[in-house]
Coordinates of C-alpha atoms and ligand atoms in Angstrom, one line a residue:
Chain R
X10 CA -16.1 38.8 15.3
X11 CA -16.4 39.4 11.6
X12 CA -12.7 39.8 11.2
X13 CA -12.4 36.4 12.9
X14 CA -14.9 34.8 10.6
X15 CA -13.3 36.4 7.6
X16 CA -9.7 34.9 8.3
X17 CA -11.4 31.4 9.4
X18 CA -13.2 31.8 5.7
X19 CA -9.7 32.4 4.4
X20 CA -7.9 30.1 5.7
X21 CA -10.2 27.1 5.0
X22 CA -10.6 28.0 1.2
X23 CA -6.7 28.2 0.5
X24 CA -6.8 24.8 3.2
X25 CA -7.8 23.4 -0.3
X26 CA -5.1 23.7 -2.2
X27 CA -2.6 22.5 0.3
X28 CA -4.6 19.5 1.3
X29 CA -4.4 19.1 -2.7
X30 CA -0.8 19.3 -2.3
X31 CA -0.5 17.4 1.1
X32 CA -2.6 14.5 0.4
X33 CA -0.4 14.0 -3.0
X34 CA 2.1 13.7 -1.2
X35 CA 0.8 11.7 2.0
X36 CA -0.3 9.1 -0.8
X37 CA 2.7 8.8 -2.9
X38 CA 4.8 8.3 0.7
X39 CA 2.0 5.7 1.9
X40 CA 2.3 4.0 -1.1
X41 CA 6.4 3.8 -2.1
X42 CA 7.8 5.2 1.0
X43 CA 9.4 7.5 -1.1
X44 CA 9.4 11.1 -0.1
X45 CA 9.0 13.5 -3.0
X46 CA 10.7 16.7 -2.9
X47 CA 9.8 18.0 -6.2
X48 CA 6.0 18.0 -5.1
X49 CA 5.9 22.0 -4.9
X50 CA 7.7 21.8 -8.7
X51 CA 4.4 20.0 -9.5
X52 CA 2.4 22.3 -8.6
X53 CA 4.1 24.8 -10.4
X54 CA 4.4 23.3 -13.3
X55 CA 1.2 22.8 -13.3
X56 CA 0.5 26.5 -12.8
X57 CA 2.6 27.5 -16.1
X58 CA 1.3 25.0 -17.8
X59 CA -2.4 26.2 -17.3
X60 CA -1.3 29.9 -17.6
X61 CA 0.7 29.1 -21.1
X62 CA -2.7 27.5 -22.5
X63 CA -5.1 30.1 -21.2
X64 CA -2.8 32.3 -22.4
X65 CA -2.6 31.2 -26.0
X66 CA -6.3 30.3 -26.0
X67 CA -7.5 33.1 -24.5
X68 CA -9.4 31.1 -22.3
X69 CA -10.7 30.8 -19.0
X70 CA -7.7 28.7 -17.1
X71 CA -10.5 26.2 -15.9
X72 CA -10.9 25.1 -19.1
X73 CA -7.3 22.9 -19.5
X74 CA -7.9 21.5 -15.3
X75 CA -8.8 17.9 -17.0
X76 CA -6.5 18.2 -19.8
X77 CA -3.6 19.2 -17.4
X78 CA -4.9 16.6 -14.5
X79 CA -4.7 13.6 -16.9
X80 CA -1.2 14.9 -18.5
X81 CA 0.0 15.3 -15.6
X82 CA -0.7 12.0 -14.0
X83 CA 0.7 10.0 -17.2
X84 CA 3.8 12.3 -16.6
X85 CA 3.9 11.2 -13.2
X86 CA 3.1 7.2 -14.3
X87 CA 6.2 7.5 -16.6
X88 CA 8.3 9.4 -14.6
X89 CA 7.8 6.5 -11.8
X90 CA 8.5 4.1 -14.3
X91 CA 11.3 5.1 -15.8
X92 CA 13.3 6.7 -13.3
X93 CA 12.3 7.3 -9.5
X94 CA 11.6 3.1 -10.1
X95 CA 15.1 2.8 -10.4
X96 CA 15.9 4.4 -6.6
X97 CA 12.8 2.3 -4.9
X98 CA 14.9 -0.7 -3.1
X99 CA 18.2 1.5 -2.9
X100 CA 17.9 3.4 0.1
X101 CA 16.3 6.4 1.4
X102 CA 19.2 8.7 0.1
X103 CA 19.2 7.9 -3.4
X104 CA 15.5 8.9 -3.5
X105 CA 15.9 11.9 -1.8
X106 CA 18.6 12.8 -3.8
X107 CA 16.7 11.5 -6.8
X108 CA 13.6 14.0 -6.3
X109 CA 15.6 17.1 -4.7
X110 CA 17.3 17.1 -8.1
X111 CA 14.3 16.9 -9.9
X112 CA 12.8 20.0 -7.7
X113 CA 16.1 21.7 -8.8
X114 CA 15.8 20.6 -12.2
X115 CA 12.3 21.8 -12.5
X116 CA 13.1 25.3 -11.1
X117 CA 16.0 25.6 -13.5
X118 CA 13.4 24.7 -16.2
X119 CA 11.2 26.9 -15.5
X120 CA 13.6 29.8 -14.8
X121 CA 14.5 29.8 -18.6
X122 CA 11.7 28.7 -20.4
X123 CA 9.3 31.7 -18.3
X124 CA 11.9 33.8 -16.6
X125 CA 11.9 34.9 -13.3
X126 CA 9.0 37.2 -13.5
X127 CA 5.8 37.1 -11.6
X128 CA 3.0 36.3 -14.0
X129 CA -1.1 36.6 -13.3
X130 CA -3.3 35.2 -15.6
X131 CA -6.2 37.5 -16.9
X132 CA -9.2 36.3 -15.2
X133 CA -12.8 38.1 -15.0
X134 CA -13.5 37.2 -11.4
X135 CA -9.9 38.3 -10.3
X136 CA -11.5 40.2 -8.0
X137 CA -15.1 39.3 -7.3
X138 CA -16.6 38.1 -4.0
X139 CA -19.6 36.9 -2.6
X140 CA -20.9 38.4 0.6
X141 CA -22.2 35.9 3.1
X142 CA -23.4 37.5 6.7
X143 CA -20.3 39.8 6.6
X144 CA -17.8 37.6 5.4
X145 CA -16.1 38.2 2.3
X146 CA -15.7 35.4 0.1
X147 CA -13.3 35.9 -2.8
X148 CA -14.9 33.9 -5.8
X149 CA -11.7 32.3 -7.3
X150 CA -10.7 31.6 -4.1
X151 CA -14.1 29.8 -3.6
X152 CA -13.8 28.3 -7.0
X153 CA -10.5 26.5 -5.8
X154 CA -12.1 25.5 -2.7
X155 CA -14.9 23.6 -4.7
X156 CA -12.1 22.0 -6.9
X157 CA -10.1 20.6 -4.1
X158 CA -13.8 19.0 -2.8
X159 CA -14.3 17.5 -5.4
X160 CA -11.4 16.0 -6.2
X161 CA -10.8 14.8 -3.0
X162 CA -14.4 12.9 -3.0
X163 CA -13.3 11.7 -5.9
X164 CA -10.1 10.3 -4.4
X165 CA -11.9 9.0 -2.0
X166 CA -14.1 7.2 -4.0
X167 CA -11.2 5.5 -6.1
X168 CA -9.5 4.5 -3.1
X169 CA -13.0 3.0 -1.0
X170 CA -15.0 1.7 -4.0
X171 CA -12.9 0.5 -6.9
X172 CA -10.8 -2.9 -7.0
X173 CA -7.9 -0.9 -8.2
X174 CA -7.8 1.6 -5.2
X175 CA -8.3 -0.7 -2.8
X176 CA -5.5 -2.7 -4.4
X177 CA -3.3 0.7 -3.7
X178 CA -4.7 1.0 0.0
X179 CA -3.5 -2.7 0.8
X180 CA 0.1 -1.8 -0.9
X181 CA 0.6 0.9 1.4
X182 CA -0.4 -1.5 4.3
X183 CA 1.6 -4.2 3.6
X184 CA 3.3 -4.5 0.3
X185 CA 4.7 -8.6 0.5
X186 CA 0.7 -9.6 1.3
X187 CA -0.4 -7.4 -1.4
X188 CA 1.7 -8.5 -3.8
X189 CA 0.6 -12.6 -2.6
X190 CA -2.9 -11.3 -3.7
X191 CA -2.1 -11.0 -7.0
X192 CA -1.6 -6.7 -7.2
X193 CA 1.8 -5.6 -9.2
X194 CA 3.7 -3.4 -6.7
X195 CA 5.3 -1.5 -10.1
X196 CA 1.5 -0.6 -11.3
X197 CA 0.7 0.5 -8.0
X198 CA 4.1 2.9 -8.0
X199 CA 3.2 4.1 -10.9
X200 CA -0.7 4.6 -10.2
X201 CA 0.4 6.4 -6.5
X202 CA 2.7 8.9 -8.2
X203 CA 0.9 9.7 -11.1
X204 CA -2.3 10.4 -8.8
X205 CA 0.2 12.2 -6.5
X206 CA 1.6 14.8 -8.9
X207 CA -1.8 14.6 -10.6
X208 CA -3.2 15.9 -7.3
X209 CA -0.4 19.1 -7.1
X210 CA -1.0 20.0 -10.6
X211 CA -4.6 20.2 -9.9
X212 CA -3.9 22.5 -7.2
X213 CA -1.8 24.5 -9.6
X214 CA -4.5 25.4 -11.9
X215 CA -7.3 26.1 -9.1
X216 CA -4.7 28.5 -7.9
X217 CA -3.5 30.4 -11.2
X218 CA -7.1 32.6 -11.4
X219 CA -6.0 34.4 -8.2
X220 CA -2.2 33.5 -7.5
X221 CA 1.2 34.7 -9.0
X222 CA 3.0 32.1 -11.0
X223 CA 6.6 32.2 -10.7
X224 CA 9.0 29.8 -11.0
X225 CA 9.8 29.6 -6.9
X226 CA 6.1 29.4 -6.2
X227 CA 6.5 25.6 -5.3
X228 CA 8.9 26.1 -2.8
X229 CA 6.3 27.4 -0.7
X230 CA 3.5 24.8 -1.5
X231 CA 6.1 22.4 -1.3
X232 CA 7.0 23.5 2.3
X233 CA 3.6 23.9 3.5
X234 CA 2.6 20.7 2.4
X235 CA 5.1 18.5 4.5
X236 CA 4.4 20.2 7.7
X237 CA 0.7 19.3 6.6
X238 CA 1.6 15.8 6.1
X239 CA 4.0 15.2 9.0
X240 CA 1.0 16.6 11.4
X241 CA -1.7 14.4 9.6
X242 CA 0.6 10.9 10.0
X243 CA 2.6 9.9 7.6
X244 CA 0.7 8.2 5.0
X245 CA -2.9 9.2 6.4
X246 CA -4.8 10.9 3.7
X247 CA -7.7 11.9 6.2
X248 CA -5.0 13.3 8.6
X249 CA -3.4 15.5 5.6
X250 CA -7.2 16.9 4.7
X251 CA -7.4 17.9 8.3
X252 CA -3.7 19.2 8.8
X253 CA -4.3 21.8 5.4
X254 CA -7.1 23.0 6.9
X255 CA -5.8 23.8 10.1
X256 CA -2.7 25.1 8.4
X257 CA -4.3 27.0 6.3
X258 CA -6.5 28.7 9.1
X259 CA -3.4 28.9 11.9
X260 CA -1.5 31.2 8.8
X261 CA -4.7 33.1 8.2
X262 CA -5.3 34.0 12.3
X263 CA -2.1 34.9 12.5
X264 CA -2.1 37.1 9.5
X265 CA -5.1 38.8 10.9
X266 CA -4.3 39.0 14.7
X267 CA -0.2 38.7 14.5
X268 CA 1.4 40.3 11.8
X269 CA 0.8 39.6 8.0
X270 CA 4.4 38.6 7.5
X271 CA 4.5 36.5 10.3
X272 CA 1.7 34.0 9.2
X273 CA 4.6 31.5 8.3
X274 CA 6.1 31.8 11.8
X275 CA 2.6 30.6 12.6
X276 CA 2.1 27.7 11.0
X277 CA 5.7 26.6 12.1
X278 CA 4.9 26.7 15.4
X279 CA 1.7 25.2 15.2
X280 CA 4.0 22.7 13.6
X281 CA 6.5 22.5 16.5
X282 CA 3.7 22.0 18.7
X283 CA 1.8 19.1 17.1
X284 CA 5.0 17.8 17.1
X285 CA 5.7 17.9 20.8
X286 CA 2.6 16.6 21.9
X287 CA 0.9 14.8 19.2
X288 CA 3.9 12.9 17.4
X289 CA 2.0 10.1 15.9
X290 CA -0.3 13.0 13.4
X291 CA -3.4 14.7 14.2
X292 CA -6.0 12.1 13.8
X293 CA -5.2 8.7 14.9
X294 CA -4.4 7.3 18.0
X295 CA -0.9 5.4 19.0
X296 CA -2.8 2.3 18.7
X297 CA -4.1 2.8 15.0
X298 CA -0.7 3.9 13.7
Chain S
X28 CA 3.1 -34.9 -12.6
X29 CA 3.0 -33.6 -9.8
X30 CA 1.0 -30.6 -8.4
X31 CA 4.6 -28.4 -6.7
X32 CA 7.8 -30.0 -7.6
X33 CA 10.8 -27.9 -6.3
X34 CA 14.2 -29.2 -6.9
X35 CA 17.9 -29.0 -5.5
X36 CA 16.9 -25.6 -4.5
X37 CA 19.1 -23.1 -2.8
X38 CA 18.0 -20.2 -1.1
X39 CA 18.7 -17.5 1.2
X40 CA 19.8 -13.8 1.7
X41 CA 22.3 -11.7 -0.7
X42 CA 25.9 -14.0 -1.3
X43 CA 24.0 -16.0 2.3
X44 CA 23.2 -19.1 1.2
X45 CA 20.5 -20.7 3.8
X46 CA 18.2 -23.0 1.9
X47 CA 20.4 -25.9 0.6
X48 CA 20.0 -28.2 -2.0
X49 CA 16.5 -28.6 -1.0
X50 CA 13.9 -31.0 -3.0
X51 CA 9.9 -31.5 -2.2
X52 CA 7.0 -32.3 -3.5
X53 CA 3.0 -31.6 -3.3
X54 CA 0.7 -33.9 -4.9
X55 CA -3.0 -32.7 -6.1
X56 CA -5.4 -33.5 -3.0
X57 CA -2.6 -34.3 -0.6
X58 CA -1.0 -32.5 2.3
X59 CA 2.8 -32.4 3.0
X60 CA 4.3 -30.9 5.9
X61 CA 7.7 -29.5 6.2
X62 CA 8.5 -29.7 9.7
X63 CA 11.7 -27.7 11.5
X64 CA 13.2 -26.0 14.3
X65 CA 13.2 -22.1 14.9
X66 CA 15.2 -20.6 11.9
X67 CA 15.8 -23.8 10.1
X68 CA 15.1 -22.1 7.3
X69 CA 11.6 -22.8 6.4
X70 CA 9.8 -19.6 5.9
X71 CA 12.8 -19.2 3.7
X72 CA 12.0 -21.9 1.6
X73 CA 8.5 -20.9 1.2
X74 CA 9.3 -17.8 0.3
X75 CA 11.5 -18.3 -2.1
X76 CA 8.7 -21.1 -4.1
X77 CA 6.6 -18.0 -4.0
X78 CA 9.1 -15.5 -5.6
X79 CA 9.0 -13.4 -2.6
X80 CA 12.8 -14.3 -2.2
X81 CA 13.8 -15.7 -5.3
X82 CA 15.8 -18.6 -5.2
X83 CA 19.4 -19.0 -5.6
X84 CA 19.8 -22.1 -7.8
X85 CA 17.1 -24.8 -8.7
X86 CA 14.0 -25.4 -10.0
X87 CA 10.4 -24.9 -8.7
X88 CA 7.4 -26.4 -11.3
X89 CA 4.2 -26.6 -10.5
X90 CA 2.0 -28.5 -13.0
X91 CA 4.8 -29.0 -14.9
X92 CA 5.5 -25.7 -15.9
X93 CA 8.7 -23.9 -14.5
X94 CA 7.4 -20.9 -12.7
X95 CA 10.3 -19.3 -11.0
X96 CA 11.3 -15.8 -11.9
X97 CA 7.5 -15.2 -12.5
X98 CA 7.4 -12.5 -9.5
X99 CA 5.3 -12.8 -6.1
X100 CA 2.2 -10.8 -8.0
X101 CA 1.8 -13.5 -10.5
X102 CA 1.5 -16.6 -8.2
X103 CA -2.4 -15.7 -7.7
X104 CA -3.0 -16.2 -11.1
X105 CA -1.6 -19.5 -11.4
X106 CA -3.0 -21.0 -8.1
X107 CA -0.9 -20.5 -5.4
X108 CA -1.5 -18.8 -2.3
X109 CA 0.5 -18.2 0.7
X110 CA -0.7 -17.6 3.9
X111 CA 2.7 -16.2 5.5
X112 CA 4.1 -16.8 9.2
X113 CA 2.5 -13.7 11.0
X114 CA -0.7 -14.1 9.0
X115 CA 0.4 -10.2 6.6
X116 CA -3.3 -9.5 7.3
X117 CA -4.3 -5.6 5.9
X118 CA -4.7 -4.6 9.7
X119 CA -6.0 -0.9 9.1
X120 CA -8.4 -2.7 6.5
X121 CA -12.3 -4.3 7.3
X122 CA -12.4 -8.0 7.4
X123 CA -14.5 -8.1 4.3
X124 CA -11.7 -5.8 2.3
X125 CA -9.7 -8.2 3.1
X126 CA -11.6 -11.3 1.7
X127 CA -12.2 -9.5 -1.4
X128 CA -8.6 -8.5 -1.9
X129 CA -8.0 -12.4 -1.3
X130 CA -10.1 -12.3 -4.9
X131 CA -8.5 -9.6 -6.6
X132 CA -6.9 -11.4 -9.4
X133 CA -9.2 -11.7 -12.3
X134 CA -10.2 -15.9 -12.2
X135 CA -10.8 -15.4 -8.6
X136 CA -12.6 -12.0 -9.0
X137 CA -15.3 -13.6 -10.9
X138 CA -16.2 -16.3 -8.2
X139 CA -15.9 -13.9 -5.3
X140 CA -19.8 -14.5 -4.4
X141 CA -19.5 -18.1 -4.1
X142 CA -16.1 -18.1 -2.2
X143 CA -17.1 -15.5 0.0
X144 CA -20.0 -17.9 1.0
X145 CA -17.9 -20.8 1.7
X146 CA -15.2 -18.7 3.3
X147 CA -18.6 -17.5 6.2
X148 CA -19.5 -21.2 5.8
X149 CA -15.9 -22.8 7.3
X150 CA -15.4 -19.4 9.4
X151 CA -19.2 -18.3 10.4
X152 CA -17.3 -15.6 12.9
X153 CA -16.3 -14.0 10.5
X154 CA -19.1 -13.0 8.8
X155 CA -20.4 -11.9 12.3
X156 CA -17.3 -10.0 12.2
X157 CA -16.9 -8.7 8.5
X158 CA -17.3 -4.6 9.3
X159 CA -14.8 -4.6 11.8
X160 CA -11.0 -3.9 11.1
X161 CA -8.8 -6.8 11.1
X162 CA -6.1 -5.5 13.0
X163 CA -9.2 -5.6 15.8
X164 CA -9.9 -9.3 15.6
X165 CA -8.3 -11.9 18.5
X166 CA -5.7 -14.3 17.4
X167 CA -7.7 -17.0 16.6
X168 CA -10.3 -14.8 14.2
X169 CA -6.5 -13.6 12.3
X170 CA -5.8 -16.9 11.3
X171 CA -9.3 -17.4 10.3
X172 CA -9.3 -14.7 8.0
X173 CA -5.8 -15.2 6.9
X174 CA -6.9 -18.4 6.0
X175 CA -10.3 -16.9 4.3
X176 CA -8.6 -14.8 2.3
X177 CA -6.2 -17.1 0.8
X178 CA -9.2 -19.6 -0.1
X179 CA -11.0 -16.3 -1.3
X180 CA -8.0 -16.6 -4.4
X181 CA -9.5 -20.4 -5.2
X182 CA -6.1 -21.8 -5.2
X183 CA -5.2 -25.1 -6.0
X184 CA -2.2 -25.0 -3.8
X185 CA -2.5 -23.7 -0.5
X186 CA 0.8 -22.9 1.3
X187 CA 0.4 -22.1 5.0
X188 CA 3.4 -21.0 7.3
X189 CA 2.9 -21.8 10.6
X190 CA -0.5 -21.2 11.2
X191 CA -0.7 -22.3 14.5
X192 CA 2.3 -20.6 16.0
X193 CA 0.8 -18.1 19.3
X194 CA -2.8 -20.0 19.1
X195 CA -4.8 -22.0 22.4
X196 CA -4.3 -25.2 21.8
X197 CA -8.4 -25.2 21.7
X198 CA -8.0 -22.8 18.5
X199 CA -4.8 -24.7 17.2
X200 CA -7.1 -27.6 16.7
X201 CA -9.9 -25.3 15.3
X202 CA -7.0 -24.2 12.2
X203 CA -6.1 -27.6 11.5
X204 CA -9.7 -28.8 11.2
X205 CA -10.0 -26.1 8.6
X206 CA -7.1 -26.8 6.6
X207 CA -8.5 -30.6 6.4
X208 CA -11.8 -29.6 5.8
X209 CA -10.7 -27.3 2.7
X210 CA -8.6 -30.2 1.3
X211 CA -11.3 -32.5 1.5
X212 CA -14.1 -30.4 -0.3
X213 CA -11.6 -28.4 -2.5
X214 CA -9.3 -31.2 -3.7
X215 CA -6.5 -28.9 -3.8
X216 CA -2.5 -29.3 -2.4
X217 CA -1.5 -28.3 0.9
X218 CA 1.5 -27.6 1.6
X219 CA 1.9 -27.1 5.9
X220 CA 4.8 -25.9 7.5
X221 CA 4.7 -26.4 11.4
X222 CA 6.7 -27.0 14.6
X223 CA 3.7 -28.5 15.8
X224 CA 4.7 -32.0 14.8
X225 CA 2.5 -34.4 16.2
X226 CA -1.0 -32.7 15.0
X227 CA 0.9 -31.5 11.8
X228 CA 1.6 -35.7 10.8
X229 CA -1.7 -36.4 12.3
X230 CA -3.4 -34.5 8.9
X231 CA -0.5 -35.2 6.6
X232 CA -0.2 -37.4 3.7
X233 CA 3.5 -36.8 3.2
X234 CA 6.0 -35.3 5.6
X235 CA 9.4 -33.4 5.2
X236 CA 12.1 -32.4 8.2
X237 CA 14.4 -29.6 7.6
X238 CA 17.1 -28.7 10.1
X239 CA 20.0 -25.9 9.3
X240 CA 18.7 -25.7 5.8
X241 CA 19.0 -28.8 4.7
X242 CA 16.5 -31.6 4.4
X243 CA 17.1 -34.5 6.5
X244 CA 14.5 -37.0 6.4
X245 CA 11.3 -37.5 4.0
X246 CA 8.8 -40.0 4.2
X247 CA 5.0 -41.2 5.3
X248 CA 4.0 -39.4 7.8
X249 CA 4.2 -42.4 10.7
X250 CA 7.1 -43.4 9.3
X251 CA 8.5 -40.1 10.5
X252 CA 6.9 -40.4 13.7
X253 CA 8.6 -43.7 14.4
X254 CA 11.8 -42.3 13.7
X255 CA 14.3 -42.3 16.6
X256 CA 15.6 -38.7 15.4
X257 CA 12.7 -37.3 15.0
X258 CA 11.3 -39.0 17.8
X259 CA 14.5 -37.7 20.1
X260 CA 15.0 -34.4 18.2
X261 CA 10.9 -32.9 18.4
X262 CA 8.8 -35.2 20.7
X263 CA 10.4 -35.1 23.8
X264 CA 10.6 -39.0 24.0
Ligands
ATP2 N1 15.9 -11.1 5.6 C1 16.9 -11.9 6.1 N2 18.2 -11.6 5.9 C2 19.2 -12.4 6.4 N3 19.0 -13.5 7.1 C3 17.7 -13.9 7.3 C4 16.6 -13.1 6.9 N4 15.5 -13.7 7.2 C5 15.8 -14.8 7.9 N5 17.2 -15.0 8.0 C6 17.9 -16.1 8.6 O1 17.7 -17.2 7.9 C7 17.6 -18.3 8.8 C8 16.3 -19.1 8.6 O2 15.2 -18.3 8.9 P1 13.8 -18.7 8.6 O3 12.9 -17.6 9.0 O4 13.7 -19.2 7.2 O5 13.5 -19.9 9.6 P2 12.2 -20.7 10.0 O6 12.5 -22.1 9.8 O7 11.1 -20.1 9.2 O8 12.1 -20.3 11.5 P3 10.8 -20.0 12.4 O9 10.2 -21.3 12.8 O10 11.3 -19.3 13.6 O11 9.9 -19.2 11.6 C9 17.7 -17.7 10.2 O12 19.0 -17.9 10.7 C10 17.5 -16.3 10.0 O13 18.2 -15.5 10.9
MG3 MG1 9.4 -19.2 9.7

């Protein structure tokens, strides 16, 4: 029983980081019906970024997580702006080829600026836990937990209660109708992808006090995260919070009860699954989609 | 000067011209009705004054002021508001969301109170229904809110494409009570599109007839129901 418990804990507190990931993603595809390929690279960066800092500072890597949020979403404002803009009304395959290059690009970057080594930031609480009725809860992992919460009531409340989110909710709805009410389709681009690779960087620095940074670690988040956002629904943001924390606890049972290196094989199937018999996402039904 | 002047306007599709050579105008206070056949180009038309689908060739003013090339998002802030064919509601979204993203632009923003109480007063259902999701509402309540959420913007032209199209004739009735009704106590230009001709001349002040793209026949509204054309062509007799 406890070992059950102590993979369900598991899986729900690194849930967080991929429904960081996932909903990044879900939002920027809800919003420009673009899919962005180099959302793992965002994380990543995001992760090197907060590890250079800390690293000079000699600071706790927490420290730089608003400093690296808000950098990260001008980045992504600009970056919309000035170049995935250009690929927005030319086709599926100009975007994808527009973001899978920048994924590569990214990599490259960060293969000879940082090298190829795995990296660890020096961290106090590395290693502490909590101990909760026989569960072991790792404290950075915890930490990262609480971070994705927050940020994602935060998102939340952008997108409910401010003119400006709503706004971006009735783009992704219907983006001719929006655009009659007076809301710029380019500011809301720019807005959806900042907040989206805002959102992976985020992740990145909750994960750096317990994770290796390397410069293939985004492949992984990357991965994880569409499976996420293809079983929430394309575009739902509630359906990719519930989709990375299922994830995130189908990879940790079957790391417990399967095999350790098989957790992936897991999730995939989990995956195929939803897929068979739930194709519209998790949450809603065929006649909300 | 007029309120919406468009002149010799072309519009349509890529090198597809379908919109030719096309010249209307809506006076303050008044309504005018473009009246046309399935795909006589219409909602192209009124698409392109809007900047949805820029035009081709041509001028649109309104007030005087040249305004095309001015992009969809800005029309808001100058006064115009389109209700489009199929109504574009935010479906997923609650009826009140939508009436205050009717308002989002800044002049509007600042009189959302007030126009959300005359909106409930013209349309009491809908404050009745204001919680529920729009997508949820019957045919009838769409239109209504469509038609909320574009006087939620306080515009002082008021473009509607075919607002009655798929409505009981009890409802169709309802819709064009509304639009009168918001002229009168408003003062603003209406500009109707319809296939309903006989009710649509029955509220209008000025009528247009467009067929293949081009515009046929202009005039006072029972002048264009005398006419043997339009007589032969839309009434059946
Ligand atoms: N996006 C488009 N691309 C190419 N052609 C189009 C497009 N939209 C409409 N058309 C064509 O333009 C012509 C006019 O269509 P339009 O929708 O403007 O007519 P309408 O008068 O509004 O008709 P209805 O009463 O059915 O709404 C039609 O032949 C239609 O096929
Ligand atoms: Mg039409």
């Amino acid at each position: 029983m406890s070992t059950f418990l102590q993979a369900m804990t598991n899986g729900v507190l690194i849930g967080g980081v991929y429904a960081l990931v996932a909903v990044g993603l879900t939002l920027i595809f809800g919003v420009m019906n673009t899919v962005n390929f180099a959302q793992g690279e965002f994380l990543m960066l995001g992760m090197f970024t907060t590890l250079m800092l800390a690293e000079t500072a000699r600071v706790d890597p927490y420290v730089f997580l608003v400093l690296v949020a808000v950098a990260f979403f001008v980045f992504g404002f600009l970056l919309e702006k000035y170049l995935i803009h250009r690929t927005i009304d030319r086709g599926h395959e100009t975007q994808i080829l527009l973001t899978l290059g920048l994924s590569v690009l990214f990599k490259s970057l960060a293969l000879v600026i940082w090298g190829p080594n795995f990296r660890s930031a020096v961290v106090s609480y590395r290693l502490k836990s909590l101990y909760v009725g026989g569960v072991l809860i790792s404290y950075p992992r915890l930490l990262s937990f609480g971070v994705a919460v927050v940020v994602m009531l935060a998102l939340w409340f952008f997108l409910n209660r401010t003119e400006l989110g709503r706004a971006m909710r009735a783009s992704a709805v219907n983006r001719k109708s929006a655009a009659l009410m007076g809301i710029n389709p380019d500011l809301m681009y720019g807005l959806a992808f900042g907040i989206g690779i805002m959102l992976a960087a985020v992740g990145g620095v909750s994960l750096v006090p317990f994770y290796y940074v390397f410069p293939d670690v985004g492949a992984f988040f990357g991965t994880i995260a569409f499976v996420v956002v293809v079983l929430g629904g394309l575009g739902d943001i509630l359906g990719a919070v519930v989709g990375a924390l299922l994830i995130g606890v189908v990879e940790a049972l079957t790391a417990q009860y399967v095999a350790l290196d098989l957790s992936h094989l897991g999730v995939f199937l989990a995956f195929i699954l939803v897929l068979l018999f739930r194709p519209q996402g998790l949450i809603r039904g065929k006649g909300w989609a | 000067m007029s309120l919406l002047e468009v002149e010799s306007l072309c519009a349509g599709y890529g090198d597809l011209t379908i919109v030719w050579d096309v010249s209307l105008k809506v006076e303050e206070g008044e309504i005018a009705v473009l009246l046309g056949g399935n795909g006589a180009g219409k909602t192209t038309l009124i698409e392109s004054i809007v900047g949805i689908n820029p035009p081709q060739k041509g001028s649109i003013r309104f007030k005087g002021e040249e305004i095309q090339r001015r992009g969809v998002h800005r029309m808001a802030e100058l006064g115009i508001t389109l209700v489009p064919q199929g109504r574009g509601l935010f479906g997923s979204m609650s009826v009140l969301e939508n009436l205050y993203l009717g308002s989002y632009a800044p002049i509007p923003r600042a009189k959302r109170a007030e126009s959300l109480e005359y909106v409930y007063s013209l349309f009491p259902i809908l404050r009745e229904r204001k919680t529920q999701k729009a997508g949820s509402l019957s045919g009838g309540e769409q239109q209504m809110l469509a038609i909320g959420r574009a006087i939620m913007s306080d515009p002082q032209l008021l473009i509607l494409d075919e607002p009655s199209l798929g409505l009981a004739p009890r409802l169709v009735e309802t819709v064009f009570r509304s639009i009168v009704e918001i002229r009168r106590q408003k003062k603003i230009g209406v500009l109707l599109v319809e296939q309903n001709l006989r009710q649509a001349l029955s509220v209008a002040d000025r009528g247009y007839v467009l067929e293949s793209g081009r515009m046929v026949l202009e005039g006072r509204p029972e002048d264009l129901e005398a006419n043997e054309h339009v007589k032969r062509a839309y009434l059946g007799c």
